[in-house]
GROMACS .gro file of C-alpha atoms in nm:
model
  501
    1MET     CA    1  -2.744  -0.498  -0.778
    2ASP     CA    2  -2.765  -0.499  -0.392
    3THR     CA    3  -2.650  -0.158  -0.276
    4GLY     CA    4  -2.710  -0.238   0.088
    5TYR     CA    5  -2.350  -0.190   0.141
    6PHE     CA    6  -2.318   0.129   0.011
    7SER     CA    7  -2.679   0.283   0.194
    8ASP     CA    8  -2.487   0.155   0.506
    9ARG     CA    9  -2.178   0.362   0.437
   10LYS     CA   10  -2.425   0.672   0.389
   11ARG     CA   11  -2.442   0.699   0.760
   12THR     CA   12  -2.159   0.855   0.936
   13ASP     CA   13  -1.852   0.638   0.969
   14THR     CA   14  -1.644   0.771   1.227
   15SER     CA   15  -1.350   0.531   1.143
   16SER     CA   16  -1.387   0.600   0.746
   17ILE     CA   17  -1.084   0.806   0.552
   18LYS     CA   18  -1.339   1.073   0.478
   19THR     CA   19  -1.445   1.132   0.809
   20THR     CA   20  -1.124   1.098   0.960
   21THR     CA   21  -0.941   1.324   0.739
   22LEU     CA   22  -1.237   1.602   0.783
   23LEU     CA   23  -1.221   1.574   1.135
   24SER     CA   24  -0.829   1.585   1.154
   25PHE     CA   25  -0.831   1.912   0.935
   26VAL     CA   26  -1.096   2.078   1.138
   27LEU     CA   27  -0.917   1.981   1.466
   28PHE     CA   28  -0.586   2.101   1.319
   29ALA     CA   29  -0.768   2.425   1.219
   30MET     CA   30  -0.874   2.474   1.551
   31ILE     CA   31  -0.534   2.414   1.721
   32LEU     CA   32  -0.393   2.662   1.510
   33VAL     CA   33  -0.656   2.905   1.560
   34SER     CA   34  -0.588   2.848   1.933
   35ILE     CA   35  -0.236   2.918   1.923
   36ILE     CA   36  -0.287   3.223   1.728
   37TRP     CA   37  -0.526   3.353   2.013
   38GLY     CA   38  -0.286   3.234   2.277
   39LEU     CA   39   0.034   3.408   2.075
   40ALA     CA   40  -0.192   3.726   2.083
   41THR     CA   41  -0.250   3.718   2.421
   42PHE     CA   42   0.118   3.675   2.494
   43PHE     CA   43   0.243   3.931   2.250
   44ILE     CA   44  -0.058   4.216   2.399
   45ASN     CA   45   0.026   4.146   2.738
   46THR     CA   46   0.389   4.022   2.786
   47TYR     CA   47   0.571   4.139   2.468
   48TYR     CA   48   0.366   4.482   2.401
   49GLU     CA   49   0.443   4.585   2.755
   50SER     CA   50   0.836   4.520   2.735
   51MET     CA   51   0.841   4.675   2.379
   52ARG     CA   52   0.654   4.966   2.516
   53ALA     CA   53   0.905   5.017   2.798
   54LYS     CA   54   1.172   5.009   2.547
   55GLU     CA   55   1.021   5.271   2.320
   56SER     CA   56   0.919   5.491   2.610
   57LEU     CA   57   1.266   5.520   2.733
   58SER     CA   58   1.393   5.582   2.378
   59VAL     CA   59   1.156   5.888   2.365
   60ALA     CA   60   1.283   6.030   2.723
   61ASN     CA   61   1.633   6.019   2.578
   62SER     CA   62   1.536   6.184   2.247
   63LEU     CA   63   1.347   6.444   2.470
   64GLU     CA   64   1.675   6.474   2.718
   65VAL     CA   65   1.883   6.555   2.427
   66GLN     CA   66   1.621   6.788   2.282
   67TYR     CA   67   1.624   7.028   2.581
   68ARG     CA   68   1.970   6.997   2.606
   69GLU     CA   69   2.070   7.105   2.266
   70PHE     CA   70   1.765   7.266   2.121
   71PRO     CA   71   1.544   7.433   2.413
   72ASP     CA   72   1.380   7.653   2.198
   73THR     CA   73   1.195   7.399   1.995
   74PHE     CA   74   1.155   7.170   2.275
   75GLU     CA   75   0.774   7.236   2.363
   76GLU     CA   76   0.689   7.180   2.009
   77TYR     CA   77   0.879   6.851   2.016
   78ALA     CA   78   0.737   6.730   2.344
   79VAL     CA   79   0.393   6.773   2.243
   80GLN     CA   80   0.432   6.564   1.927
   81SER     CA   81   0.632   6.326   2.126
   82ALA     CA   82   0.335   6.289   2.397
   83ALA     CA   83   0.046   6.270   2.115
   84SER     CA   84   0.257   6.001   1.890
   85ASN     CA   85   0.368   5.783   2.171
   86ARG     CA   86   0.076   5.803   2.386
   87ILE     CA   87   0.276   5.928   2.727
   88TYR     CA   88   0.259   6.205   2.996
   89ILE     CA   89   0.571   6.427   2.984
   90ARG     CA   90   0.640   6.682   3.249
   91LEU     CA   91   0.949   6.945   3.260
   92ASP     CA   92   1.029   7.138   3.606
   93SER     CA   93   1.303   7.393   3.576
   94ALA     CA   94   1.333   7.718   3.757
   95GLY     CA   95   1.001   7.716   3.912
   96ASN     CA   96   0.828   7.667   3.563
   97THR     CA   97   0.630   7.331   3.459
   98MET     CA   98   0.556   7.222   3.143
   99GLU     CA   99   0.296   6.928   3.107
  100PHE     CA  100   0.206   6.737   2.790
  101ASN     CA  101  -0.010   6.494   2.810
  102GLY     CA  102  -0.059   6.251   2.524
  103THR     CA  103  -0.247   5.934   2.730
  104VAL     CA  104  -0.571   5.779   2.634
  105GLY     CA  105  -0.821   5.728   2.910
  106LEU     CA  106  -0.574   5.832   3.202
  107ASN     CA  107  -0.644   6.191   3.203
  108ASP     CA  108  -0.620   6.212   3.588
  109ILE     CA  109  -0.327   6.446   3.632
  110ASP     CA  110  -0.364   6.397   3.993
  111SER     CA  111  -0.255   6.020   3.990
  112PHE     CA  112   0.014   6.142   3.789
  113ASN     CA  113   0.142   6.371   4.020
  114LYS     CA  114   0.137   6.097   4.280
  115ASP     CA  115   0.354   5.901   4.021
  116ILE     CA  116   0.592   6.180   4.006
  117GLU     CA  117   0.595   6.206   4.385
  118ILE     CA  118   0.707   5.861   4.398
  119ILE     CA  119   0.971   5.868   4.119
  120ASN     CA  120   1.107   6.229   4.248
  121LYS     CA  121   1.189   6.050   4.594
  122LYS     CA  122   1.375   5.750   4.408
  123LEU     CA  123   1.542   6.007   4.186
  124LYS     CA  124   1.658   6.207   4.512
  125ARG     CA  125   1.777   5.895   4.706
  126SER     CA  126   1.968   5.757   4.371
  127PRO     CA  127   2.307   5.832   4.308
  128ASN     CA  128   2.265   5.820   3.928
  129SER     CA  129   2.113   6.135   3.724
  130ASN     CA  130   1.789   5.919   3.610
  131VAL     CA  131   1.607   5.628   3.729
  132THR     CA  132   1.338   5.416   3.591
  133TYR     CA  133   1.059   5.244   3.804
  134ASN     CA  134   0.744   5.054   3.720
  135VAL     CA  135   0.410   5.082   3.916
  136ARG     CA  136   0.075   4.907   3.862
  137ASP     CA  137  -0.288   4.976   3.991
  138THR     CA  138  -0.395   4.816   4.280
  139THR     CA  139  -0.719   4.749   4.149
  140THR     CA  140  -0.613   4.614   3.823
  141GLU     CA  141  -0.253   4.461   3.844
  142SER     CA  142  -0.242   4.408   3.434
  143ASN     CA  143  -0.237   4.797   3.426
  144SER     CA  144   0.110   4.902   3.488
  145ARG     CA  145   0.311   5.204   3.393
  146LEU     CA  146   0.653   5.310   3.360
  147LEU     CA  147   0.800   5.592   3.547
  148PHE     CA  148   1.093   5.795   3.455
  149ALA     CA  149   1.287   6.087   3.601
  150THR     CA  150   1.593   6.264   3.478
  151ARG     CA  151   1.843   6.565   3.593
  152ILE     CA  152   1.899   6.806   3.301
  153GLU     CA  153   2.185   7.013   3.417
  154ARG     CA  154   2.222   7.334   3.227
  155PRO     CA  155   2.450   7.633   3.267
  156GLY     CA  156   2.257   7.864   3.523
  157GLU     CA  157   1.998   7.592   3.602
  158ILE     CA  158   1.882   7.251   3.692
  159SER     CA  159   1.565   7.086   3.550
  160THR     CA  160   1.384   6.785   3.588
  161LEU     CA  161   1.215   6.581   3.305
  162TYR     CA  162   0.911   6.351   3.432
  163ILE     CA  163   0.788   6.061   3.196
  164ILE     CA  164   0.497   5.839   3.273
  165ALA     CA  165   0.422   5.566   2.988
  166PRO     CA  166   0.133   5.326   3.020
  167LEU     CA  167   0.246   4.951   2.915
  168TYR     CA  168  -0.071   4.818   2.821
  169PRO     CA  169  -0.276   4.886   2.520
  170ASP     CA  170  -0.562   5.094   2.566
  171LEU     CA  171  -0.906   4.950   2.533
  172VAL     CA  172  -1.006   5.037   2.185
  173THR     CA  173  -0.693   4.897   2.021
  174THR     CA  174  -0.768   4.587   2.228
  175ARG     CA  175  -1.127   4.535   2.085
  176ILE     CA  176  -1.023   4.603   1.745
  177ILE     CA  177  -0.698   4.358   1.768
  178LYS     CA  178  -0.957   4.109   1.943
  179ASN     CA  179  -1.238   4.132   1.707
  180MET     CA  180  -0.987   4.128   1.398
  181LEU     CA  181  -0.864   3.776   1.549
  182PHE     CA  182  -1.233   3.663   1.622
  183TYR     CA  183  -1.300   3.711   1.233
  184ILE     CA  184  -0.954   3.574   1.117
  185SER     CA  185  -1.035   3.240   1.343
  186VAL     CA  186  -1.383   3.228   1.162
  187ILE     CA  187  -1.244   3.284   0.838
  188VAL     CA  188  -0.930   3.022   0.894
  189LEU     CA  189  -1.211   2.761   1.010
  190ILE     CA  190  -1.443   2.818   0.769
  191ILE     CA  191  -1.141   2.779   0.469
  192ALA     CA  192  -0.996   2.476   0.679
  193LEU     CA  193  -1.348   2.331   0.689
  194LEU     CA  194  -1.390   2.349   0.293
  195LEU     CA  195  -1.030   2.253   0.236
  196SER     CA  196  -1.058   1.947   0.460
  197PHE     CA  197  -1.377   1.809   0.293
  198ALA     CA  198  -1.223   1.879  -0.096
  199LEU     CA  199  -0.945   1.697   0.048
  200SER     CA  200  -1.110   1.429   0.230
  201HIS     CA  201  -1.341   1.378  -0.076
  202ARG     CA  202  -1.026   1.345  -0.307
  203LEU     CA  203  -0.843   1.095  -0.079
  204ALA     CA  204  -1.177   0.881  -0.017
  205SER     CA  205  -1.331   0.882  -0.345
  206PRO     CA  206  -1.056   0.656  -0.526
  207ILE     CA  207  -1.106   0.399  -0.225
  208GLU     CA  208  -1.481   0.426  -0.245
  209ASN     CA  209  -1.479   0.345  -0.635
  210LEU     CA  210  -1.249   0.080  -0.575
  211THR     CA  211  -1.466  -0.035  -0.289
  212ARG     CA  212  -1.779  -0.031  -0.531
  213ALA     CA  213  -1.591  -0.189  -0.802
  214ALA     CA  214  -1.490  -0.467  -0.589
  215THR     CA  215  -1.857  -0.548  -0.488
  216GLU     CA  216  -1.950  -0.540  -0.816
  217LEU     CA  217  -1.679  -0.818  -0.897
  218SER     CA  218  -1.809  -1.004  -0.587
  219GLN     CA  219  -2.173  -1.058  -0.756
  220GLY     CA  220  -2.003  -1.193  -1.084
  221ASN     CA  221  -1.939  -0.878  -1.288
  222TYR     CA  222  -1.588  -0.918  -1.456
  223ASP     CA  223  -1.638  -0.628  -1.696
  224VAL     CA  224  -1.584  -0.377  -1.403
  225LYS     CA  225  -1.277  -0.145  -1.438
  226PHE     CA  226  -1.110  -0.046  -1.184
  227ASP     CA  227  -0.992   0.316  -1.174
  228GLY     CA  228  -0.720   0.421  -0.907
  229ALA     CA  229  -0.734   0.827  -0.955
  230SER     CA  230  -0.420   1.015  -0.950
  231PHE     CA  231  -0.234   0.839  -0.660
  232THR     CA  232   0.036   0.595  -0.711
  233GLU     CA  233  -0.080   0.365  -0.420
  234THR     CA  234  -0.470   0.310  -0.557
  235LYS     CA  235  -0.351   0.281  -0.916
  236GLU     CA  236  -0.111  -0.011  -0.815
  237LEU     CA  237  -0.409  -0.130  -0.583
  238ALA     CA  238  -0.657  -0.068  -0.924
  239ARG     CA  239  -0.397  -0.255  -1.159
  240ALA     CA  240  -0.382  -0.526  -0.908
  241LEU     CA  241  -0.762  -0.560  -0.880
  242ASN     CA  242  -0.821  -0.563  -1.262
  243GLN     CA  243  -0.547  -0.835  -1.296
  244ALA     CA  244  -0.776  -0.987  -1.049
  245SER     CA  245  -1.075  -0.970  -1.226
  246TYR     CA  246  -0.894  -1.102  -1.543
  247GLU     CA  247  -0.782  -1.413  -1.356
  248MET     CA  248  -1.104  -1.473  -1.192
  249GLU     CA  249  -1.284  -1.429  -1.505
  250ARG     CA  250  -1.054  -1.678  -1.702
  251SER     CA  251  -1.092  -1.944  -1.370
  252GLU     CA  252  -1.485  -1.919  -1.396
  253PHE     CA  253  -1.417  -1.942  -1.777
  254TYR     CA  254  -1.194  -2.278  -1.745
  255GLN     CA  255  -1.420  -2.425  -1.433
  256ARG     CA  256  -1.726  -2.413  -1.691
  257GLU     CA  257  -1.456  -2.580  -1.914
  258ILE     CA  258  -1.383  -2.861  -1.628
  259ILE     CA  259  -1.742  -2.952  -1.533
  260ALA     CA  260  -1.793  -2.990  -1.947
  261ASN     CA  261  -1.446  -3.177  -1.978
  262VAL     CA  262  -1.531  -3.391  -1.681
  263SER     CA  263  -1.906  -3.446  -1.779
  264HIS     CA  264  -1.775  -3.587  -2.103
  265ASP     CA  265  -1.503  -3.792  -2.003
  266LEU     CA  266  -1.710  -3.952  -1.733
  267LYS     CA  267  -2.031  -3.999  -1.944
  268THR     CA  268  -1.871  -4.137  -2.221
  269PRO     CA  269  -1.699  -4.449  -2.048
  270LEU     CA  270  -2.031  -4.492  -1.885
  271THR     CA  271  -2.242  -4.485  -2.180
  272MET     CA  272  -2.025  -4.684  -2.380
  273ILE     CA  273  -2.018  -4.962  -2.068
  274ARG     CA  274  -2.403  -4.961  -2.052
  275SER     CA  275  -2.443  -4.995  -2.422
  276TYR     CA  276  -2.213  -5.295  -2.442
  277ALA     CA  277  -2.379  -5.445  -2.125
  278GLU     CA  278  -2.692  -5.415  -2.298
  279LYS     CA  279  -2.575  -5.558  -2.622
  280ILE     CA  280  -2.440  -5.856  -2.456
  281ILE     CA  281  -2.751  -5.920  -2.284
  282ASP     CA  282  -2.959  -5.850  -2.565
  283ILE     CA  283  -2.749  -5.988  -2.888
  284SER     CA  284  -2.383  -6.119  -2.837
  285GLY     CA  285  -2.449  -6.301  -2.486
  286ASP     CA  286  -2.467  -6.649  -2.689
  287ASN     CA  287  -2.184  -6.571  -2.919
  288PRO     CA  288  -1.871  -6.602  -2.707
  289GLU     CA  289  -1.671  -6.440  -2.988
  290LYS     CA  290  -1.891  -6.081  -2.998
  291ARG     CA  291  -1.939  -6.140  -2.652
  292ASN     CA  292  -1.557  -6.142  -2.576
  293ALA     CA  293  -1.516  -5.830  -2.770
  294ASP     CA  294  -1.802  -5.652  -2.600
  295LEU     CA  295  -1.641  -5.731  -2.273
  296ALA     CA  296  -1.282  -5.608  -2.391
  297VAL     CA  297  -1.472  -5.265  -2.467
  298ILE     CA  298  -1.609  -5.242  -2.161
  299ILE     CA  299  -1.308  -5.327  -1.947
  300SER     CA  300  -1.113  -5.039  -2.189
  301GLU     CA  301  -1.371  -4.790  -2.109
  302THR     CA  302  -1.356  -4.912  -1.738
  303GLU     CA  303  -0.977  -4.859  -1.732
  304ARG     CA  304  -1.006  -4.529  -1.889
  305LEU     CA  305  -1.291  -4.417  -1.610
  306ASN     CA  306  -1.030  -4.591  -1.352
  307THR     CA  307  -0.762  -4.355  -1.511
  308LEU     CA  308  -0.965  -4.017  -1.471
  309VAL     CA  309  -1.062  -4.098  -1.115
  310THR     CA  310  -0.696  -4.203  -1.004
  311ASP     CA  311  -0.582  -3.889  -1.182
  312MET     CA  312  -0.824  -3.667  -1.003
  313MET     CA  313  -0.728  -3.830  -0.674
  314SER     CA  314  -0.356  -3.764  -0.763
  315VAL     CA  315  -0.428  -3.412  -0.823
  316SER     CA  316  -0.621  -3.387  -0.482
  317ASN     CA  317  -0.347  -3.560  -0.296
  318LEU     CA  318  -0.055  -3.340  -0.418
  319GLN     CA  319  -0.237  -3.044  -0.364
  320SER     CA  320  -0.320  -3.108   0.018
  321ASN     CA  321   0.062  -3.268   0.048
  322ASN     CA  322  -0.104  -3.593   0.120
  323VAL     CA  323   0.170  -3.778  -0.061
  324GLU     CA  324   0.460  -4.040   0.040
  325LEU     CA  325   0.771  -3.972  -0.171
  326HIS     CA  326   1.024  -4.281  -0.162
  327ASN     CA  327   1.318  -4.078  -0.234
  328GLU     CA  328   1.658  -4.279  -0.337
  329THR     CA  329   1.964  -4.213  -0.507
  330PHE     CA  330   1.878  -4.291  -0.899
  331ASP     CA  331   2.008  -4.232  -1.257
  332LEU     CA  332   1.767  -4.019  -1.421
  333VAL     CA  333   1.945  -4.107  -1.783
  334GLU     CA  334   1.845  -4.445  -1.718
  335ALA     CA  335   1.526  -4.384  -1.606
  336ALA     CA  336   1.456  -4.177  -1.910
  337LYS     CA  337   1.569  -4.472  -2.133
  338VAL     CA  338   1.279  -4.694  -1.946
  339VAL     CA  339   1.036  -4.437  -2.019
  340TYR     CA  340   1.156  -4.400  -2.401
  341GLU     CA  341   1.167  -4.768  -2.438
  342SER     CA  342   0.803  -4.829  -2.334
  343VAL     CA  343   0.686  -4.610  -2.557
  344LEU     CA  344   0.892  -4.713  -2.877
  345VAL     CA  345   0.587  -4.941  -2.977
  346LEU     CA  346   0.422  -4.633  -3.121
  347SER     CA  347   0.712  -4.566  -3.358
  348SER     CA  348   0.557  -4.871  -3.536
  349SER     CA  349   0.198  -4.895  -3.445
  350GLN     CA  350   0.122  -4.516  -3.499
  351GLY     CA  351   0.387  -4.377  -3.707
  352TYR     CA  352   0.563  -4.168  -3.442
  353GLU     CA  353   0.940  -4.120  -3.465
  354ILE     CA  354   1.072  -4.082  -3.083
  355ASN     CA  355   1.463  -4.017  -3.053
  356PHE     CA  356   1.649  -4.039  -2.740
  357HIS     CA  357   1.946  -3.819  -2.672
  358PRO     CA  358   2.117  -3.936  -2.364
  359SER     CA  359   2.372  -3.747  -2.156
  360ARG     CA  360   2.608  -3.923  -1.945
  361PRO     CA  361   2.480  -4.058  -1.627
  362ALA     CA  362   2.325  -3.826  -1.386
  363TYR     CA  363   2.226  -3.921  -1.053
  364VAL     CA  364   1.982  -3.737  -0.849
  365VAL     CA  365   1.762  -3.763  -0.532
  366GLY     CA  366   1.427  -3.815  -0.566
  367ASP     CA  367   1.087  -4.067  -0.591
  368ARG     CA  368   1.192  -4.280  -0.920
  369ASN     CA  369   0.848  -4.382  -1.016
  370LYS     CA  370   0.741  -4.059  -0.955
  371ILE     CA  371   0.953  -3.877  -1.181
  372MET     CA  372   0.919  -4.156  -1.411
  373GLN     CA  373   0.568  -4.046  -1.420
  374VAL     CA  374   0.646  -3.674  -1.539
  375MET     CA  375   0.882  -3.783  -1.796
  376SER     CA  376   0.573  -4.047  -1.957
  377ASN     CA  377   0.335  -3.744  -1.906
  378PHE     CA  378   0.540  -3.509  -2.083
  379VAL     CA  379   0.591  -3.765  -2.358
  380ALA     CA  380   0.173  -3.853  -2.367
  381ASN     CA  381   0.130  -3.489  -2.385
  382ALA     CA  382   0.379  -3.440  -2.651
  383ILE     CA  383   0.208  -3.753  -2.847
  384LYS     CA  384  -0.147  -3.591  -2.799
  385TYR     CA  385  -0.029  -3.252  -2.965
  386SER     CA  386   0.206  -3.326  -3.200
  387GLY     CA  387  -0.031  -3.331  -3.474
  388ASP     CA  388   0.076  -3.430  -3.838
  389ASN     CA  389   0.430  -3.414  -3.737
  390LYS     CA  390   0.509  -3.705  -3.544
  391PHE     CA  391   0.874  -3.620  -3.434
  392ILE     CA  392   0.918  -3.617  -3.071
  393ASP     CA  393   1.294  -3.572  -2.913
  394LEU     CA  394   1.377  -3.684  -2.567
  395ARG     CA  395   1.688  -3.513  -2.444
  396LEU     CA  396   1.901  -3.481  -2.134
  397GLN     CA  397   2.108  -3.208  -2.069
  398LYS     CA  398   2.403  -3.230  -1.767
  399SER     CA  399   2.592  -2.945  -1.650
  400ALA     CA  400   2.793  -2.930  -1.357
  401LYS     CA  401   2.553  -2.953  -1.089
  402LYS     CA  402   2.233  -3.048  -1.284
  403VAL     CA  403   2.078  -3.225  -1.503
  404ALA     CA  404   1.779  -3.128  -1.745
  405PHE     CA  405   1.529  -3.330  -1.921
  406HIS     CA  406   1.350  -3.205  -2.202
  407CYS     CA  407   1.032  -3.346  -2.448
  408ILE     CA  408   1.018  -3.176  -2.744
  409ASP     CA  409   0.736  -3.175  -3.018
  410HIS     CA  410   0.720  -3.031  -3.363
  411GLY     CA  411   0.305  -2.979  -3.335
  412VAL     CA  412   0.078  -2.711  -3.306
  413GLY     CA  413   0.251  -2.525  -3.017
  414ILE     CA  414   0.087  -2.290  -2.741
  415PRO     CA  415  -0.001  -1.936  -2.779
  416SER     CA  416   0.229  -1.723  -2.551
  417GLU     CA  417  -0.056  -1.604  -2.342
  418ASP     CA  418  -0.173  -1.985  -2.253
  419GLN     CA  419   0.192  -2.090  -2.148
  420ARG     CA  420   0.125  -2.007  -1.794
  421HIS     CA  421  -0.197  -2.172  -1.754
  422VAL     CA  422  -0.094  -2.527  -1.901
  423TRP     CA  423  -0.006  -2.627  -1.559
  424ASP     CA  424  -0.338  -2.572  -1.421
  425ARG     CA  425  -0.628  -2.857  -1.399
  426TYR     CA  426  -0.832  -2.955  -1.708
  427TYR     CA  427  -0.662  -2.673  -1.918
  428ARG     CA  428  -0.632  -2.718  -2.241
  429THR     CA  429  -0.495  -2.407  -2.477
  430SER     CA  430  -0.709  -2.199  -2.677
  431ALA     CA  431  -0.618  -2.351  -2.987
  432ASN     CA  432  -0.619  -2.707  -2.849
  433HIS     CA  433  -1.009  -2.747  -2.721
  434GLU     CA  434  -1.110  -3.034  -2.971
  435ARG     CA  435  -1.306  -3.295  -2.783
  436TYR     CA  436  -1.120  -3.575  -3.002
  437ILE     CA  437  -0.806  -3.533  -2.805
  438GLU     CA  438  -0.842  -3.786  -2.513
  439GLY     CA  439  -0.686  -3.753  -2.186
  440THR     CA  440  -0.817  -3.625  -1.829
  441GLY     CA  441  -0.643  -3.260  -1.857
  442LEU     CA  442  -0.485  -3.335  -1.546
  443GLY     CA  443  -0.155  -3.480  -1.646
  444LEU     CA  444   0.061  -3.167  -1.616
  445SER     CA  445  -0.106  -3.037  -1.311
  446ILE     CA  446  -0.009  -3.379  -1.152
  447VAL     CA  447   0.383  -3.319  -1.287
  448LYS     CA  448   0.345  -2.969  -1.134
  449GLY     CA  449   0.275  -3.115  -0.786
  450ILE     CA  450   0.547  -3.394  -0.813
  451LEU     CA  451   0.796  -3.144  -0.922
  452ASN     CA  452   0.735  -2.880  -0.661
  453LEU     CA  453   0.726  -3.159  -0.408
  454HIS     CA  454   1.087  -3.308  -0.508
  455GLY     CA  455   1.218  -2.905  -0.532
  456ALA     CA  456   1.271  -2.910  -0.946
  457SER     CA  457   1.284  -2.621  -1.144
  458TYR     CA  458   1.040  -2.674  -1.482
  459GLY     CA  459   0.887  -2.499  -1.741
  460VAL     CA  460   0.759  -2.490  -2.117
  461ASN     CA  461   0.925  -2.301  -2.395
  462SER     CA  462   0.689  -2.321  -2.699
  463GLU     CA  463   0.624  -2.104  -3.011
  464GLU     CA  464   0.236  -2.153  -3.183
  465GLY     CA  465   0.248  -2.357  -3.503
  466LYS     CA  466   0.643  -2.499  -3.445
  467GLY     CA  467   0.597  -2.709  -3.113
  468SER     CA  468   0.672  -2.700  -2.750
  469ASP     CA  469   0.975  -2.808  -2.542
  470PHE     CA  470   0.844  -2.906  -2.165
  471TRP     CA  471   1.159  -2.956  -1.935
  472PHE     CA  472   1.248  -3.007  -1.586
  473GLU     CA  473   1.554  -2.947  -1.405
  474MET     CA  474   1.696  -3.160  -1.076
  475GLU     CA  475   2.024  -3.110  -0.912
  476THR     CA  476   2.240  -3.389  -0.947
  477VAL     CA  477   2.462  -3.579  -0.661
  478ARG     CA  478   2.735  -3.796  -0.644
  479LYS     CA  479   2.694  -4.180  -0.739
  480PRO     CA  480   2.627  -4.398  -0.437
  481SER     CA  481   2.842  -4.661  -0.361
  482ALA     CA  482   2.717  -5.023  -0.452
  483ARG     CA  483   2.590  -5.111  -0.098
  484ASN     CA  484   2.410  -4.820  -0.056
  485MET     CA  485   2.224  -4.796  -0.407
  486ALA     CA  486   1.962  -5.041  -0.247
  487VAL     CA  487   1.903  -4.776   0.063
  488SER     CA  488   1.598  -4.569  -0.008
  489LYS     CA  489   1.476  -4.307   0.232
  490THR     CA  490   1.143  -4.258   0.315
  491GLU     CA  491   0.999  -3.861   0.330
  492THR     CA  492   0.612  -3.828   0.427
  493ILE     CA  493   0.487  -3.469   0.330
  494GLY     CA  494   0.120  -3.384   0.461
  495GLU     CA  495  -0.083  -3.660   0.689
  496ASP     CA  496   0.090  -3.860   0.938
  497ASP     CA  497  -0.046  -4.159   0.823
  498GLY     CA  498   0.075  -4.117   0.450
  499GLU     CA  499  -0.285  -4.253   0.310
  500GLU     CA  500  -0.443  -4.111   0.029
  501GLY     CA  501  -0.780  -3.966  -0.026
   0.00000   0.00000   0.00000
């Protein structure tokens, strides 16, 4: 088997489902990681600062309440608050100053003293009992601090509580968070890569299998089976391809049958013509009686060959829509009666009993000769396959707006699996491939083409061993007036010049 296609596919194809899915998931993971980093930066810089300020003010209020109501335990409470909240606390009261430094990395008391001078000035100018102020380092604007000062009045004294809270995470915490995010990002990317590879393989594998099987099918391997895996879409596609494979196998089988049938049908009359021509030359040329009998055989075989060629041309013209229809309004019942009368001779010469069951007159619009050809083909087909039971019924059934023609035989019938193929060229059912049955095998294909041109519905109802009912149905029209009976309408379908062949 030629594997060139799949060897080419082994090279990276950026437009394949597998590669596209893989790259899409990796890109999605990278975007997700970027979003995580962006949110982390936002929370560390902006959100952290806001929440830190709120917590520091809450601690300041707690310290104020503690000093006002429980001054004896204030020092212990302040030590814990400074350490746990990473803030600087200072209490000035009656010439006594207490400092509690819980900050990390900002142990320069002189810098805190400068901040206290700033906030103290603002407190003196403020009509309120407390003030809050944010400052940033001149060297690093991202390092901001919250300055808070409040007056605490107690009997006999006025104290001032100062709190300085850094509003940025310390370097160690920031480094830990960034390292953690880095490892999380790497893990997310690896997991995304593995998942995307597995998912892309799962998505692409059924399609690759279908493509591989289709390649084998194109090389003539009709035993290949299409598997759509677990996806609904690929299962539906596999089902359709399996059906196509089955139809292609049958088509190839029938093509071989066509070649065999046509070869036989062409070879037999040609052989007969050659044989009887040689016989005339060698034996019967001087005997008028024998010569005429031999010439009659040659003429008969020539007519048979001409019929085959004519039918083949008719099928070709019907398939290419290169057919001229001479439409007119006519009585289908009367046309069916003409067909019936033309085959009555078989009743006596070959023992067939053909019964005609007409309906009341039913007028239709169409090509009268071609519709009669359809009925004649139905009758000829019934005669060929009626077997030992030589009863044939021709029935017309008229309804309100339609009329149907039925040709019913009681012969060998058609297997149900073959009924959809009886309209194919050169087709004969699996039960009826005997070569002694005469005919071109094109009759029903011609019928199909003619009825399709007329927009008629048609079909076959058959049961193997009990016979078949071939039928067609056309819409009826009103009976035309006597003056219009002779008027016909010509409709050309296909080529402009309407020539055949």
